[in-house]
């Protein structure tokens, strides 16, 4: 590099070859991202199709079809359920229960977490109680909730809520307590109020923990709703599944499970979007490709 | 505040720490011992002393993050009670918020102070340009170099124009060239601003190049051992500070005193 080139570079003036290289890398990067996106889609389709195909072929040959059914039969059962048994009606109940429980449990966990974790003394007093409640097999509370809240939708929402609440609470508290002290101090000296601290320092510092909890609890909420429906209900997918099981109708049973799977995947995708947005500052996301 | 009154004043300040580590060994530790210091407004004061002598603790007290166990620290005449949001504090680690872009990091103090978004943006843009960070506004801290992060930490504090800026080894982890460049930028930003700066450093050349006055702490428990007036006029050329005729003798004198303390620390370690 000549002195002239060095000076031009230092002042940020694009140099001929470097500039070309810049454009080329940008283009490469865009192409790579496009390829990666399609590659991921194709990969997923391949894995899904491969799995279903293997299942279809194994069923009736390697394993008794009575126990594992087969994808084609399940698809048929799904269709029957959809048109004859009002699957969408039942799904609507289950989704409402799971979603309501999820939202209530997660919001309560977040709010209480923020209330408890900021004052060390308060946290140290309540910690064993939180852990003790968390330690209860929460599913075992389902019959109790049905006793309290009746056979309707409320008792299922309550079960879903406790499934979500403690996990979000404990993670939120852990996240808040992991907020780096120097950042808090620096913010305070710069004039941050307690509200500023909570919103602009503690919350972002705790997001990795909170997002993890929100992801883990999506299926938990679903489990809560379904278990509630198993125990006593005349509607909802849980009710549908337990009826199919009672009739020894394996394809119907799997059809119910698959419809739940779809819902959980969809909810999870929503949380993933939220997480990617809230964590866009994290060096771990996307940049790792430069690290090899 | 009357003009003759010091902007920062420490009187008979003592600090005792207890470690949180071992519950069965809660030995208390004396970090500062009878510290007395007055700093006049507009002065650039360097604090030097052996590692662990309580320099950071002393800055923390002025920032209101640590309370003296005994004695009093006054800021603009009033005792420091609670966080001192009037001062600026630049720590050794840049402590930028990893979830904020450069621009958002520079703006944050104004945001805390309720300055509306448009005013904030304009002000931040001005400071970002001043230290040559234009074009990096939307980079997150992990996408900046060490020197860039330091510049960001510097201007995000200067942006709210604190009358006192506390700096704790701000250029410590930088390479020698970037260091001198940043020292030069700091002096340019400070000269004529009327701000007081308390600048902790282990580098005597840095202390001499920047400060009006050097305050030397003794080894722990830290107390003020000596004060020196730097015999070099302003404006200064930090790139060629060694070449100043008064530099050599003054450096030797300060270094002799500091060496005494450092050797004592080494001997104490060996005796243990
Ligand atoms: N929060 C704390 N709890 C207990 N001890 C502490 C605490 N902060 C500092 N100390 C102790 O006080 C002494 C002085 O620490 P301080 O950080 O002020 O030193 P320093 O002069 O800044 O050193 P260095 O030059 O290495 O940064 C050290 O012995 C340290 O262990
Ligand atoms: Mg220190």
mmCIF file with all atom_site columns, N, CA, C and O in Angstrom, chain A residues 180 182-193 196-197 200-202 204-205 278 280-284 287, chain B residues 63 65 83-89 91 95-100 108-109 111-113 140 142-143 156 160:
data_model
loop_
_atom_site.group_PDB
_atom_site.id
_atom_site.type_symbol
_atom_site.label_atom_id
_atom_site.label_alt_id
_atom_site.label_comp_id
_atom_site.label_asym_id
_atom_site.label_entity_id
_atom_site.label_seq_id
_atom_site.pdbx_PDB_ins_code
_atom_site.Cartn_x
_atom_site.Cartn_y
_atom_site.Cartn_z
_atom_site.occupancy
_atom_site.B_iso_or_equiv
_atom_site.pdbx_formal_charge
_atom_site.auth_seq_id
_atom_site.auth_comp_id
_atom_site.auth_asym_id
_atom_site.auth_atom_id
_atom_site.pdbx_PDB_model_num
ATOM 1   N N  . UNK A 1 180 ? -26.214 -6.439  34.543 1.00 0.00 ? 180 UNK A N  1
ATOM 2   C CA . UNK A 1 180 ? -24.892 -6.054  35.037 1.00 0.00 ? 180 UNK A CA 1
ATOM 3   C C  . UNK A 1 180 ? -24.942 -4.767  35.873 1.00 0.00 ? 180 UNK A C  1
ATOM 4   O O  . UNK A 1 180 ? -25.484 -3.756  35.449 1.00 0.00 ? 180 UNK A O  1
ATOM 5   N N  . UNK A 1 182 ? -22.608 -2.553  36.660 1.00 0.00 ? 182 UNK A N  1
ATOM 6   C CA . UNK A 1 182 ? -22.022 -1.323  36.103 1.00 0.00 ? 182 UNK A CA 1
ATOM 7   C C  . UNK A 1 182 ? -22.977 -0.588  35.156 1.00 0.00 ? 182 UNK A C  1
ATOM 8   O O  . UNK A 1 182 ? -23.011 0.635   35.155 1.00 0.00 ? 182 UNK A O  1
ATOM 9   N N  . UNK A 1 183 ? -23.759 -1.343  34.385 1.00 0.00 ? 183 UNK A N  1
ATOM 10  C CA . UNK A 1 183 ? -24.704 -0.680  33.474 1.00 0.00 ? 183 UNK A CA 1
ATOM 11  C C  . UNK A 1 183 ? -25.768 0.070   34.268 1.00 0.00 ? 183 UNK A C  1
ATOM 12  O O  . UNK A 1 183 ? -26.163 1.181   33.913 1.00 0.00 ? 183 UNK A O  1
ATOM 13  N N  . UNK A 1 184 ? -26.221 -0.554  35.363 1.00 0.00 ? 184 UNK A N  1
ATOM 14  C CA . UNK A 1 184 ? -27.221 0.114   36.197 1.00 0.00 ? 184 UNK A CA 1
ATOM 15  C C  . UNK A 1 184 ? -26.637 1.391   36.798 1.00 0.00 ? 184 UNK A C  1
ATOM 16  O O  . UNK A 1 184 ? -27.274 2.444   36.817 1.00 0.00 ? 184 UNK A O  1
ATOM 17  N N  . UNK A 1 185 ? -25.394 1.282   37.283 1.00 0.00 ? 185 UNK A N  1
ATOM 18  C CA . UNK A 1 185 ? -24.773 2.445   37.933 1.00 0.00 ? 185 UNK A CA 1
ATOM 19  C C  . UNK A 1 185 ? -24.577 3.582   36.936 1.00 0.00 ? 185 UNK A C  1
ATOM 20  O O  . UNK A 1 185 ? -24.902 4.738   37.216 1.00 0.00 ? 185 UNK A O  1
ATOM 21  N N  . UNK A 1 186 ? -24.045 3.219   35.770 1.00 0.00 ? 186 UNK A N  1
ATOM 22  C CA . UNK A 1 186 ? -23.790 4.234   34.748 1.00 0.00 ? 186 UNK A CA 1
ATOM 23  C C  . UNK A 1 186 ? -25.099 4.929   34.356 1.00 0.00 ? 186 UNK A C  1
ATOM 24  O O  . UNK A 1 186 ? -25.163 6.146   34.216 1.00 0.00 ? 186 UNK A O  1
ATOM 25  N N  . UNK A 1 187 ? -26.164 4.146   34.213 1.00 0.00 ? 187 UNK A N  1
ATOM 26  C CA . UNK A 1 187 ? -27.457 4.726   33.854 1.00 0.00 ? 187 UNK A CA 1
ATOM 27  C C  . UNK A 1 187 ? -27.950 5.664   34.956 1.00 0.00 ? 187 UNK A C  1
ATOM 28  O O  . UNK A 1 187 ? -28.455 6.745   34.684 1.00 0.00 ? 187 UNK A O  1
ATOM 29  N N  . UNK A 1 188 ? -27.773 5.257   36.197 1.00 0.00 ? 188 UNK A N  1
ATOM 30  C CA . UNK A 1 188 ? -28.221 6.095   37.317 1.00 0.00 ? 188 UNK A CA 1
ATOM 31  C C  . UNK A 1 188 ? -27.485 7.436   37.306 1.00 0.00 ? 188 UNK A C  1
ATOM 32  O O  . UNK A 1 188 ? -28.085 8.488   37.465 1.00 0.00 ? 188 UNK A O  1
ATOM 33  N N  . UNK A 1 189 ? -26.156 7.376   37.115 1.00 0.00 ? 189 UNK A N  1
ATOM 34  C CA . UNK A 1 189 ? -25.386 8.624   37.109 1.00 0.00 ? 189 UNK A CA 1
ATOM 35  C C  . UNK A 1 189 ? -25.817 9.504   35.938 1.00 0.00 ? 189 UNK A C  1
ATOM 36  O O  . UNK A 1 189 ? -25.842 10.723  36.044 1.00 0.00 ? 189 UNK A O  1
ATOM 37  N N  . UNK A 1 190 ? -26.216 8.874   34.812 1.00 0.00 ? 190 UNK A N  1
ATOM 38  C CA . UNK A 1 190 ? -26.649 9.673   33.668 1.00 0.00 ? 190 UNK A CA 1
ATOM 39  C C  . UNK A 1 190 ? -28.047 10.242  33.869 1.00 0.00 ? 190 UNK A C  1
ATOM 40  O O  . UNK A 1 190 ? -28.561 10.934  33.000 1.00 0.00 ? 190 UNK A O  1
ATOM 41  N N  . UNK A 1 191 ? -28.668 9.912   34.995 1.00 0.00 ? 191 UNK A N  1
ATOM 42  C CA . UNK A 1 191 ? -29.942 10.542  35.316 1.00 0.00 ? 191 UNK A CA 1
ATOM 43  C C  . UNK A 1 191 ? -31.158 9.657   35.122 1.00 0.00 ? 191 UNK A C  1
ATOM 44  O O  . UNK A 1 191 ? -32.274 10.161  35.085 1.00 0.00 ? 191 UNK A O  1
ATOM 45  N N  . UNK A 1 192 ? -30.965 8.342   34.999 1.00 0.00 ? 192 UNK A N  1
ATOM 46  C CA . UNK A 1 192 ? -32.108 7.449   34.799 1.00 0.00 ? 192 UNK A CA 1
ATOM 47  C C  . UNK A 1 192 ? -32.961 7.385   36.055 1.00 0.00 ? 192 UNK A C  1
ATOM 48  O O  . UNK A 1 192 ? -32.445 7.303   37.163 1.00 0.00 ? 192 UNK A O  1
ATOM 49  N N  . UNK A 1 193 ? -34.286 7.432   35.867 1.00 0.00 ? 193 UNK A N  1
ATOM 50  C CA . UNK A 1 193 ? -35.199 7.225   36.989 1.00 0.00 ? 193 UNK A CA 1
ATOM 51  C C  . UNK A 1 193 ? -35.371 5.718   37.177 1.00 0.00 ? 193 UNK A C  1
ATOM 52  O O  . UNK A 1 193 ? -34.929 4.930   36.346 1.00 0.00 ? 193 UNK A O  1
ATOM 53  N N  . UNK A 1 196 ? -37.035 4.402   34.190 1.00 0.00 ? 196 UNK A N  1
ATOM 54  C CA . UNK A 1 196 ? -36.076 4.287   33.081 1.00 0.00 ? 196 UNK A CA 1
ATOM 55  C C  . UNK A 1 196 ? -35.255 3.014   33.231 1.00 0.00 ? 196 UNK A C  1
ATOM 56  O O  . UNK A 1 196 ? -35.041 2.276   32.274 1.00 0.00 ? 196 UNK A O  1
ATOM 57  N N  . UNK A 1 197 ? -34.751 2.803   34.446 1.00 0.00 ? 197 UNK A N  1
ATOM 58  C CA . UNK A 1 197 ? -33.913 1.624   34.699 1.00 0.00 ? 197 UNK A CA 1
ATOM 59  C C  . UNK A 1 197 ? -34.664 0.353   34.347 1.00 0.00 ? 197 UNK A C  1
ATOM 60  O O  . UNK A 1 197 ? -34.146 -0.517  33.648 1.00 0.00 ? 197 UNK A O  1
ATOM 61  N N  . UNK A 1 200 ? -35.430 0.482   30.341 1.00 0.00 ? 200 UNK A N  1
ATOM 62  C CA . UNK A 1 200 ? -34.375 0.656   29.347 1.00 0.00 ? 200 UNK A CA 1
ATOM 63  C C  . UNK A 1 200 ? -33.082 -0.073  29.683 1.00 0.00 ? 200 UNK A C  1
ATOM 64  O O  . UNK A 1 200 ? -32.190 -0.161  28.847 1.00 0.00 ? 200 UNK A O  1
ATOM 65  N N  . UNK A 1 201 ? -32.945 -0.555  30.901 1.00 0.00 ? 201 UNK A N  1
ATOM 66  C CA . UNK A 1 201 ? -31.734 -1.298  31.244 1.00 0.00 ? 201 UNK A CA 1
ATOM 67  C C  . UNK A 1 201 ? -32.086 -2.713  31.694 1.00 0.00 ? 201 UNK A C  1
ATOM 68  O O  . UNK A 1 201 ? -31.607 -3.690  31.120 1.00 0.00 ? 201 UNK A O  1
ATOM 69  N N  . UNK A 1 202 ? -32.939 -2.812  32.708 1.00 0.00 ? 202 UNK A N  1
ATOM 70  C CA . UNK A 1 202 ? -33.190 -4.134  33.278 1.00 0.00 ? 202 UNK A CA 1
ATOM 71  C C  . UNK A 1 202 ? -33.961 -5.023  32.307 1.00 0.00 ? 202 UNK A C  1
ATOM 72  O O  . UNK A 1 202 ? -33.597 -6.182  32.099 1.00 0.00 ? 202 UNK A O  1
ATOM 73  N N  . UNK A 1 204 ? -34.206 -4.967  28.908 1.00 0.00 ? 204 UNK A N  1
ATOM 74  C CA . UNK A 1 204 ? -33.378 -5.531  27.823 1.00 0.00 ? 204 UNK A CA 1
ATOM 75  C C  . UNK A 1 204 ? -32.339 -6.527  28.327 1.00 0.00 ? 204 UNK A C  1
ATOM 76  O O  . UNK A 1 204 ? -32.081 -7.531  27.658 1.00 0.00 ? 204 UNK A O  1
ATOM 77  N N  . UNK A 1 205 ? -31.773 -6.261  29.504 1.00 0.00 ? 205 UNK A N  1
ATOM 78  C CA . UNK A 1 205 ? -30.772 -7.200  30.023 1.00 0.00 ? 205 UNK A CA 1
ATOM 79  C C  . UNK A 1 205 ? -31.414 -8.551  30.325 1.00 0.00 ? 205 UNK A C  1
ATOM 80  O O  . UNK A 1 205 ? -30.781 -9.592  30.215 1.00 0.00 ? 205 UNK A O  1
ATOM 81  N N  . UNK A 1 278 ? -36.529 -8.519  19.656 1.00 0.00 ? 278 UNK A N  1
ATOM 82  C CA . UNK A 1 278 ? -36.019 -7.965  20.913 1.00 0.00 ? 278 UNK A CA 1
ATOM 83  C C  . UNK A 1 278 ? -34.516 -8.211  21.086 1.00 0.00 ? 278 UNK A C  1
ATOM 84  O O  . UNK A 1 278 ? -33.833 -7.471  21.770 1.00 0.00 ? 278 UNK A O  1
ATOM 85  N N  . UNK A 1 280 ? -32.218 -8.290  18.637 1.00 0.00 ? 280 UNK A N  1
ATOM 86  C CA . UNK A 1 280 ? -31.493 -7.985  17.400 1.00 0.00 ? 280 UNK A CA 1
ATOM 87  C C  . UNK A 1 280 ? -30.112 -7.409  17.679 1.00 0.00 ? 280 UNK A C  1
ATOM 88  O O  . UNK A 1 280 ? -29.250 -7.386  16.812 1.00 0.00 ? 280 UNK A O  1
ATOM 89  N N  . UNK A 1 281 ? -29.888 -6.961  18.899 1.00 0.00 ? 281 UNK A N  1
ATOM 90  C CA . UNK A 1 281 ? -28.606 -6.396  19.271 1.00 0.00 ? 281 UNK A CA 1
ATOM 91  C C  . UNK A 1 281 ? -27.575 -7.465  19.630 1.00 0.00 ? 281 UNK A C  1
ATOM 92  O O  . UNK A 1 281 ? -26.391 -7.172  19.768 1.00 0.00 ? 281 UNK A O  1
ATOM 93  N N  . UNK A 1 282 ? -28.025 -8.683  19.785 1.00 0.00 ? 282 UNK A N  1
ATOM 94  C CA . UNK A 1 282 ? -27.135 -9.707  20.314 1.00 0.00 ? 282 UNK A CA 1
ATOM 95  C C  . UNK A 1 282 ? -26.139 -10.179 19.255 1.00 0.00 ? 282 UNK A C  1
ATOM 96  O O  . UNK A 1 282 ? -26.536 -10.538 18.153 1.00 0.00 ? 282 UNK A O  1
ATOM 97  N N  . UNK A 1 283 ? -24.846 -10.182 19.582 1.00 0.00 ? 283 UNK A N  1
ATOM 98  C CA . UNK A 1 283 ? -23.858 -10.610 18.597 1.00 0.00 ? 283 UNK A CA 1
ATOM 99  C C  . UNK A 1 283 ? -24.021 -12.074 18.202 1.00 0.00 ? 283 UNK A C  1
ATOM 100 O O  . UNK A 1 283 ? -23.510 -12.486 17.190 1.00 0.00 ? 283 UNK A O  1
ATOM 101 N N  . UNK A 1 284 ? -24.714 -12.840 18.987 1.00 0.00 ? 284 UNK A N  1
ATOM 102 C CA . UNK A 1 284 ? -24.858 -14.259 18.677 1.00 0.00 ? 284 UNK A CA 1
ATOM 103 C C  . UNK A 1 284 ? -25.786 -14.505 17.490 1.00 0.00 ? 284 UNK A C  1
ATOM 104 O O  . UNK A 1 284 ? -25.822 -15.579 16.942 1.00 0.00 ? 284 UNK A O  1
ATOM 105 N N  . UNK A 1 287 ? -24.489 -13.038 13.155 1.00 0.00 ? 287 UNK A N  1
ATOM 106 C CA . UNK A 1 287 ? -23.126 -12.609 12.892 1.00 0.00 ? 287 UNK A CA 1
ATOM 107 C C  . UNK A 1 287 ? -22.172 -13.792 12.924 1.00 0.00 ? 287 UNK A C  1
ATOM 108 O O  . UNK A 1 287 ? -21.079 -13.727 12.387 1.00 0.00 ? 287 UNK A O  1
ATOM 109 N N  . UNK B 2 63  ? -19.467 10.152  42.684 1.00 0.00 ? 63  UNK B N  1
ATOM 110 C CA . UNK B 2 63  ? -20.642 9.847   41.860 1.00 0.00 ? 63  UNK B CA 1
ATOM 111 C C  . UNK B 2 63  ? -21.838 9.452   42.719 1.00 0.00 ? 63  UNK B C  1
ATOM 112 O O  . UNK B 2 63  ? -22.942 9.285   42.207 1.00 0.00 ? 63  UNK B O  1
ATOM 113 N N  . UNK B 2 65  ? -22.195 6.616   44.306 1.00 0.00 ? 65  UNK B N  1
ATOM 114 C CA . UNK B 2 65  ? -22.496 5.187   44.203 1.00 0.00 ? 65  UNK B CA 1
ATOM 115 C C  . UNK B 2 65  ? -22.001 4.430   45.424 1.00 0.00 ? 65  UNK B C  1
ATOM 116 O O  . UNK B 2 65  ? -22.433 3.313   45.688 1.00 0.00 ? 65  UNK B O  1
ATOM 117 N N  . UNK B 2 83  ? -27.223 9.113   44.364 1.00 0.00 ? 83  UNK B N  1
ATOM 118 C CA . UNK B 2 83  ? -26.540 9.191   43.077 1.00 0.00 ? 83  UNK B CA 1
ATOM 119 C C  . UNK B 2 83  ? -26.410 10.641  42.615 1.00 0.00 ? 83  UNK B C  1
ATOM 120 O O  . UNK B 2 83  ? -27.359 11.401  42.659 1.00 0.00 ? 83  UNK B O  1
ATOM 121 N N  . UNK B 2 84  ? -25.218 10.990  42.192 1.00 0.00 ? 84  UNK B N  1
ATOM 122 C CA . UNK B 2 84  ? -24.920 12.354  41.761 1.00 0.00 ? 84  UNK B CA 1
ATOM 123 C C  . UNK B 2 84  ? -25.108 12.461  40.251 1.00 0.00 ? 84  UNK B C  1
ATOM 124 O O  . UNK B 2 84  ? -24.192 12.209  39.485 1.00 0.00 ? 84  UNK B O  1
ATOM 125 N N  . UNK B 2 85  ? -26.297 12.842  39.832 1.00 0.00 ? 85  UNK B N  1
ATOM 126 C CA . UNK B 2 85  ? -26.577 12.875  38.392 1.00 0.00 ? 85  UNK B CA 1
ATOM 127 C C  . UNK B 2 85  ? -26.067 14.154  37.744 1.00 0.00 ? 85  UNK B C  1
ATOM 128 O O  . UNK B 2 85  ? -26.241 14.359  36.547 1.00 0.00 ? 85  UNK B O  1
ATOM 129 N N  . UNK B 2 86  ? -25.432 14.998  38.542 1.00 0.00 ? 86  UNK B N  1
ATOM 130 C CA . UNK B 2 86  ? -24.887 16.236  38.002 1.00 0.00 ? 86  UNK B CA 1
ATOM 131 C C  . UNK B 2 86  ? -23.517 15.990  37.374 1.00 0.00 ? 86  UNK B C  1
ATOM 132 O O  . UNK B 2 86  ? -23.093 16.719  36.491 1.00 0.00 ? 86  UNK B O  1
ATOM 133 N N  . UNK B 2 87  ? -22.845 14.937  37.843 1.00 0.00 ? 87  UNK B N  1
ATOM 134 C CA . UNK B 2 87  ? -21.513 14.624  37.329 1.00 0.00 ? 87  UNK B CA 1
ATOM 135 C C  . UNK B 2 87  ? -21.625 13.596  36.203 1.00 0.00 ? 87  UNK B C  1
ATOM 136 O O  . UNK B 2 87  ? -22.645 12.934  36.063 1.00 0.00 ? 87  UNK B O  1
ATOM 137 N N  . UNK B 2 88  ? -20.580 13.501  35.401 1.00 0.00 ? 88  UNK B N  1
ATOM 138 C CA . UNK B 2 88  ? -20.511 12.446  34.402 1.00 0.00 ? 88  UNK B CA 1
ATOM 139 C C  . UNK B 2 88  ? -19.483 11.427  34.851 1.00 0.00 ? 88  UNK B C  1
ATOM 140 O O  . UNK B 2 88  ? -18.522 11.776  35.524 1.00 0.00 ? 88  UNK B O  1
ATOM 141 N N  . UNK B 2 89  ? -19.675 10.170  34.480 1.00 0.00 ? 89  UNK B N  1
ATOM 142 C CA . UNK B 2 89  ? -18.762 9.125   34.949 1.00 0.00 ? 89  UNK B CA 1
ATOM 143 C C  . UNK B 2 89  ? -18.393 8.235   33.765 1.00 0.00 ? 89  UNK B C  1
ATOM 144 O O  . UNK B 2 89  ? -19.256 7.607   33.159 1.00 0.00 ? 89  UNK B O  1
ATOM 145 N N  . UNK B 2 91  ? -16.279 5.040   32.893 1.00 0.00 ? 91  UNK B N  1
ATOM 146 C CA . UNK B 2 91  ? -15.627 3.935   33.587 1.00 0.00 ? 91  UNK B CA 1
ATOM 147 C C  . UNK B 2 91  ? -14.583 3.272   32.700 1.00 0.00 ? 91  UNK B C  1
ATOM 148 O O  . UNK B 2 91  ? -14.498 3.557   31.513 1.00 0.00 ? 91  UNK B O  1
ATOM 149 N N  . UNK B 2 95  ? -18.988 0.165   29.078 1.00 0.00 ? 95  UNK B N  1
ATOM 150 C CA . UNK B 2 95  ? -20.356 0.078   29.602 1.00 0.00 ? 95  UNK B CA 1
ATOM 151 C C  . UNK B 2 95  ? -21.402 0.718   28.697 1.00 0.00 ? 95  UNK B C  1
ATOM 152 O O  . UNK B 2 95  ? -22.351 1.341   29.167 1.00 0.00 ? 95  UNK B O  1
ATOM 153 N N  . UNK B 2 96  ? -21.217 0.569   27.398 1.00 0.00 ? 96  UNK B N  1
ATOM 154 C CA . UNK B 2 96  ? -22.289 0.955   26.475 1.00 0.00 ? 96  UNK B CA 1
ATOM 155 C C  . UNK B 2 96  ? -23.397 -0.087  26.634 1.00 0.00 ? 96  UNK B C  1
ATOM 156 O O  . UNK B 2 96  ? -23.132 -1.221  27.017 1.00 0.00 ? 96  UNK B O  1
ATOM 157 N N  . UNK B 2 97  ? -24.630 0.322   26.329 1.00 0.00 ? 97  UNK B N  1
ATOM 158 C CA . UNK B 2 97  ? -25.719 -0.644  26.418 1.00 0.00 ? 97  UNK B CA 1
ATOM 159 C C  . UNK B 2 97  ? -25.708 -1.491  25.155 1.00 0.00 ? 97  UNK B C  1
ATOM 160 O O  . UNK B 2 97  ? -25.881 -0.963  24.052 1.00 0.00 ? 97  UNK B O  1
ATOM 161 N N  . UNK B 2 98  ? -25.494 -2.816  25.295 1.00 0.00 ? 98  UNK B N  1
ATOM 162 C CA . UNK B 2 98  ? -25.332 -3.650  24.098 1.00 0.00 ? 98  UNK B CA 1
ATOM 163 C C  . UNK B 2 98  ? -26.577 -3.668  23.220 1.00 0.00 ? 98  UNK B C  1
ATOM 164 O O  . UNK B 2 98  ? -26.489 -3.984  22.042 1.00 0.00 ? 98  UNK B O  1
ATOM 165 N N  . UNK B 2 99  ? -27.731 -3.322  23.791 1.00 0.00 ? 99  UNK B N  1
ATOM 166 C CA . UNK B 2 99  ? -28.978 -3.377  23.013 1.00 0.00 ? 99  UNK B CA 1
ATOM 167 C C  . UNK B 2 99  ? -29.308 -2.046  22.351 1.00 0.00 ? 99  UNK B C  1
ATOM 168 O O  . UNK B 2 99  ? -30.371 -1.885  21.790 1.00 0.00 ? 99  UNK B O  1
ATOM 169 N N  . UNK B 2 100 ? -28.392 -1.090  22.447 1.00 0.00 ? 100 UNK B N  1
ATOM 170 C CA . UNK B 2 100 ? -28.634 0.192   21.798 1.00 0.00 ? 100 UNK B CA 1
ATOM 171 C C  . UNK B 2 100 ? -27.569 0.431   20.739 1.00 0.00 ? 100 UNK B C  1
ATOM 172 O O  . UNK B 2 100 ? -26.400 0.116   20.958 1.00 0.00 ? 100 UNK B O  1
ATOM 173 N N  . UNK B 2 108 ? -28.689 8.411   25.137 1.00 0.00 ? 108 UNK B N  1
ATOM 174 C CA . UNK B 2 108 ? -29.466 7.869   26.257 1.00 0.00 ? 108 UNK B CA 1
ATOM 175 C C  . UNK B 2 108 ? -29.592 8.835   27.439 1.00 0.00 ? 108 UNK B C  1
ATOM 176 O O  . UNK B 2 108 ? -30.657 8.955   28.037 1.00 0.00 ? 108 UNK B O  1
ATOM 177 N N  . UNK B 2 109 ? -28.524 9.560   27.753 1.00 0.00 ? 109 UNK B N  1
ATOM 178 C CA . UNK B 2 109 ? -28.593 10.447  28.915 1.00 0.00 ? 109 UNK B CA 1
ATOM 179 C C  . UNK B 2 109 ? -29.618 11.559  28.682 1.00 0.00 ? 109 UNK B C  1
ATOM 180 O O  . UNK B 2 109 ? -30.359 11.935  29.594 1.00 0.00 ? 109 UNK B O  1
ATOM 181 N N  . UNK B 2 111 ? -32.183 11.244  26.838 1.00 0.00 ? 111 UNK B N  1
ATOM 182 C CA . UNK B 2 111 ? -33.468 10.555  26.944 1.00 0.00 ? 111 UNK B CA 1
ATOM 183 C C  . UNK B 2 111 ? -33.895 10.478  28.415 1.00 0.00 ? 111 UNK B C  1
ATOM 184 O O  . UNK B 2 111 ? -35.025 10.789  28.756 1.00 0.00 ? 111 UNK B O  1
ATOM 185 N N  . UNK B 2 112 ? -32.950 10.079  29.279 1.00 0.00 ? 112 UNK B N  1
ATOM 186 C CA . UNK B 2 112 ? -33.244 10.010  30.715 1.00 0.00 ? 112 UNK B CA 1
ATOM 187 C C  . UNK B 2 112 ? -33.639 11.389  31.253 1.00 0.00 ? 112 UNK B C  1
ATOM 188 O O  . UNK B 2 112 ? -34.391 11.509  32.194 1.00 0.00 ? 112 UNK B O  1
ATOM 189 N N  . UNK B 2 113 ? -33.084 12.424  30.637 1.00 0.00 ? 113 UNK B N  1
ATOM 190 C CA . UNK B 2 113 ? -33.343 13.776  31.108 1.00 0.00 ? 113 UNK B CA 1
ATOM 191 C C  . UNK B 2 113 ? -34.533 14.421  30.425 1.00 0.00 ? 113 UNK B C  1
ATOM 192 O O  . UNK B 2 113 ? -34.765 15.618  30.563 1.00 0.00 ? 113 UNK B O  1
ATOM 193 N N  . UNK B 2 140 ? -24.372 -1.580  16.421 1.00 0.00 ? 140 UNK B N  1
ATOM 194 C CA . UNK B 2 140 ? -24.436 -1.954  17.829 1.00 0.00 ? 140 UNK B CA 1
ATOM 195 C C  . UNK B 2 140 ? -23.010 -2.003  18.382 1.00 0.00 ? 140 UNK B C  1
ATOM 196 O O  . UNK B 2 140 ? -22.053 -2.176  17.611 1.00 0.00 ? 140 UNK B O  1
ATOM 197 N N  . UNK B 2 142 ? -21.140 -4.164  19.703 1.00 0.00 ? 142 UNK B N  1
ATOM 198 C CA . UNK B 2 142 ? -20.252 -5.263  19.315 1.00 0.00 ? 142 UNK B CA 1
ATOM 199 C C  . UNK B 2 142 ? -19.776 -5.126  17.878 1.00 0.00 ? 142 UNK B C  1
ATOM 200 O O  . UNK B 2 142 ? -18.909 -5.878  17.435 1.00 0.00 ? 142 UNK B O  1
ATOM 201 N N  . UNK B 2 143 ? -20.336 -4.167  17.146 1.00 0.00 ? 143 UNK B N  1
ATOM 202 C CA . UNK B 2 143 ? -19.886 -3.948  15.769 1.00 0.00 ? 143 UNK B CA 1
ATOM 203 C C  . UNK B 2 143 ? -18.928 -2.761  15.666 1.00 0.00 ? 143 UNK B C  1
ATOM 204 O O  . UNK B 2 143 ? -18.669 -2.264  14.582 1.00 0.00 ? 143 UNK B O  1
ATOM 205 N N  . UNK B 2 156 ? -21.044 10.142  25.033 1.00 0.00 ? 156 UNK B N  1
ATOM 206 C CA . UNK B 2 156 ? -22.370 9.960   25.621 1.00 0.00 ? 156 UNK B CA 1
ATOM 207 C C  . UNK B 2 156 ? -22.418 10.587  27.017 1.00 0.00 ? 156 UNK B C  1
ATOM 208 O O  . UNK B 2 156 ? -23.488 10.824  27.553 1.00 0.00 ? 156 UNK B O  1
ATOM 209 N N  . UNK B 2 160 ? -24.369 15.581  27.881 1.00 0.00 ? 160 UNK B N  1
ATOM 210 C CA . UNK B 2 160 ? -25.264 16.308  28.796 1.00 0.00 ? 160 UNK B CA 1
ATOM 211 C C  . UNK B 2 160 ? -24.527 17.370  29.602 1.00 0.00 ? 160 UNK B C  1
ATOM 212 O O  . UNK B 2 160 ? -25.052 17.897  30.578 1.00 0.00 ? 160 UNK B O  1
#
